[in-house]
Structures are given as structure tokens and as C-alpha cells.
XYZ file of C-alpha atoms in Angstrom:
143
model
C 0.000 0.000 0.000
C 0.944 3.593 -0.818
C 0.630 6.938 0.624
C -1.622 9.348 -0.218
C -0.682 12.671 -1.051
C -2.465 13.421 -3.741
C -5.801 13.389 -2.969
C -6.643 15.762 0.548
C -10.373 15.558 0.803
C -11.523 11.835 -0.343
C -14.845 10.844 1.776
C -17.096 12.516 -0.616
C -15.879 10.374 -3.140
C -17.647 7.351 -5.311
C -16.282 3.726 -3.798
C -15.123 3.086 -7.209
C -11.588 5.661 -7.149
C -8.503 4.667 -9.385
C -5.272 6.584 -9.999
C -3.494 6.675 -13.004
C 0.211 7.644 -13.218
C 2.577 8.138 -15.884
C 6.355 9.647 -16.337
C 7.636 11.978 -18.510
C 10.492 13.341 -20.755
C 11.566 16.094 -22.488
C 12.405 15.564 -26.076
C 13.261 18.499 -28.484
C 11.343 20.626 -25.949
C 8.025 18.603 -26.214
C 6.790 16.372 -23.532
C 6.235 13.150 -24.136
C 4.180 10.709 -21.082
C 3.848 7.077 -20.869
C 3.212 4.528 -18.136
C 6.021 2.816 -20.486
C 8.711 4.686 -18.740
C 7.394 4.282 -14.948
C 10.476 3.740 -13.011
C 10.046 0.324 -11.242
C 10.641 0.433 -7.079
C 10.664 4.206 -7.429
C 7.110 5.051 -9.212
C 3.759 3.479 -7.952
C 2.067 1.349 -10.748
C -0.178 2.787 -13.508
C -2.827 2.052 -12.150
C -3.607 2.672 -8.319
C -6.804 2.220 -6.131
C -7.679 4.363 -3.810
C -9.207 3.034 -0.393
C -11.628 5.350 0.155
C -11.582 4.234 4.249
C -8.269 5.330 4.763
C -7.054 7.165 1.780
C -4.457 4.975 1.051
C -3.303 3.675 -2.566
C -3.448 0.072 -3.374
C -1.153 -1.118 -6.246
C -2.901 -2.431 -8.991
C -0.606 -4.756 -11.541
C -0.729 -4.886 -15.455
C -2.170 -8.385 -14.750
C -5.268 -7.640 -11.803
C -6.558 -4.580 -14.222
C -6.163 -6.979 -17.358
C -8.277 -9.789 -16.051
C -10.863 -7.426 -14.233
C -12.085 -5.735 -16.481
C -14.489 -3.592 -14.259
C -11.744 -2.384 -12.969
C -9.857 -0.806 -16.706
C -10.988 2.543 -16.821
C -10.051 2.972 -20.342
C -13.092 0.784 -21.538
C -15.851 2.854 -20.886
C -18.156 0.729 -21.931
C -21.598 0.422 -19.507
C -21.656 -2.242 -16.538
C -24.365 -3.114 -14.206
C -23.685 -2.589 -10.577
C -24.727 -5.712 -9.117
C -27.943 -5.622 -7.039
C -29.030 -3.063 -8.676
C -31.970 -2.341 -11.302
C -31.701 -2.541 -15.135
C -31.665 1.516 -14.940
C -28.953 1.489 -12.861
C -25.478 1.469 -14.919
C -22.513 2.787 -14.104
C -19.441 4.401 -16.474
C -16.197 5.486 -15.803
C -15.297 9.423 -15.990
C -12.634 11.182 -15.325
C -12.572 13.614 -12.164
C -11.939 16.733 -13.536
C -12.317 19.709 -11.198
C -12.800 18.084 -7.477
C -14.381 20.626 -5.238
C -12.522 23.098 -6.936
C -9.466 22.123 -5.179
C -6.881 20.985 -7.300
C -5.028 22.664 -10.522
C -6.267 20.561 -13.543
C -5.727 19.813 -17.237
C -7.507 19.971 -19.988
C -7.969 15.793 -19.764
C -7.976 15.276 -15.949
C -4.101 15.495 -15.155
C -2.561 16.940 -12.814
C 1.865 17.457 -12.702
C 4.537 17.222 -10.509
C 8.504 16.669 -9.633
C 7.702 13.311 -8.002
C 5.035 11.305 -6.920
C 5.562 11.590 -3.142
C 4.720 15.407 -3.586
C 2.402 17.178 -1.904
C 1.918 19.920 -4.808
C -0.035 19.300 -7.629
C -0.694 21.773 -10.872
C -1.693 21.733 -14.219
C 1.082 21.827 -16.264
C 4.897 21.452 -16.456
C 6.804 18.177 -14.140
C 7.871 15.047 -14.644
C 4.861 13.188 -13.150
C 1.416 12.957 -13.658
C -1.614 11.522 -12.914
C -5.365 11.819 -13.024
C -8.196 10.208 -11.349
C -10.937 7.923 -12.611
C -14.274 7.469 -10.805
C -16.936 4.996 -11.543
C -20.391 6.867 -11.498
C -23.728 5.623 -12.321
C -25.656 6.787 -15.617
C -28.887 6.970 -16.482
C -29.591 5.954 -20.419
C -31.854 8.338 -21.679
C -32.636 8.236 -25.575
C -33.276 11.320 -27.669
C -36.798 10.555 -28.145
């Protein structure tokens, strides 16, 4: 389990909470991100879950988001939460503007030195990540 020192204010938050993380370089000025070039035993994971008891980050490896697939953000596909009605679906989003308390991209991420920081902010550092939530929708056609 990691530390959490990204997130401050995390009990208003949906159960469902991942962390994504990637590193970056400079190359011929532009920056370029991957979770290809995570440094292993330094940088957490890609992908991190955040226990929303506690507020700490548990590891997630390329192998537990692969075979649960609830659990990819990228496929945004609808799922039923289970015990719940027909209507009631749920989709991942990305958490864009929390409370209005942290500096934010364009597409959700948020920069920094290192991934132990404490300071966040929307542009320029060699870490980032953003934060996924799984919310539930309601399918309403354009009738």
C-alpha cells in the first residue's frame, strides 16, 4: 500500500476511485508521457486504487486490471452494478475539477517533480496523474 498525497479531501468520493500515473520526458522541448517509462521500485504502478476508508493507494498490476475488467478505466463501456436495477449502470469518468481544489488539465491530469509530492498543478513536471471514478448513468434516448 501507498501513501496518499495526492488526494486531501476523499470521503465525498464514489467507492469506485482509481489513480493513473505516468512519467515523462523532455524531447526536443516537447513532452512526451507514458506509463512505459514508470520507473520500477521508485514510481507506484499505472494504475492505483484508492481506499476510500483510509485514503491509502493500493497497487494495482498490469495483470489484476487486465483480467478485471471492471476495474480498466479505459473501456468505458456500460456495466451493471450488481444488485441493482436494469436503470442502474454505471461508467467510468474522469474527475476533472474536485471541489474546486486541485489545478487541472484539460484531460484530468494533474503534474509534478515526483510522486511523493504534496503539490499538484496543471502543467509542467515530470509526473502525472489523473483520477478515474466509476459513477452511475442513467440511459436516456433522444426521443
Amino acid at each position: 500500500m501507498g501513501k496518499n498525497h495526492f488526494l486531501k479531501d476523499f470521503s465525498a468520493l464514489p467507492e469506485d476511485v482509481l489513480i493513473e500515473n505516468e512519467r515523462g520526458i523532455t524531447l526536443l522541448g516537447y513532452p512526451l508521457f507514458s506509463p512505459k517509462i514508470l520507473l520500477p521500485h521508485v514510481d507506484p504502478p499505472q494504475f492505483q486504487r484508492l481506499n476510500t476508508e483510509n485514503g491509502s493507494l493500493i497497487a494495482l498490476s498490469k495483470n489484476t486490471v487486465s483480467n478485471f475488467i471492471e476495474l480498466y478505466p479505459i473501456d468505458l463501456s456500460t456495466e451493471r452494478t450488481a444488485g441493482s436495477s436494469s436503470s442502474q449502470m454505471t461508467k467510468w469518468f474522469v474527475l476533472m475539477d474536485y471541489k474546486e481544489k486541485y489545478d487541472i488539465d484539460d484531460q484530468g491530469w494533474c503534474y509534478s517533480w515526483n510522486f511523493n509530492n504534496s503539490r499538484w498543478k496543471s502543467k509542467n513536471g515530470l509526473v502525472r496523474r489523473r483520477v478515474w471514478v466509476r459513477l452511475p448513468t442513467t440511459s436516456h434516448g433522444l426521443d
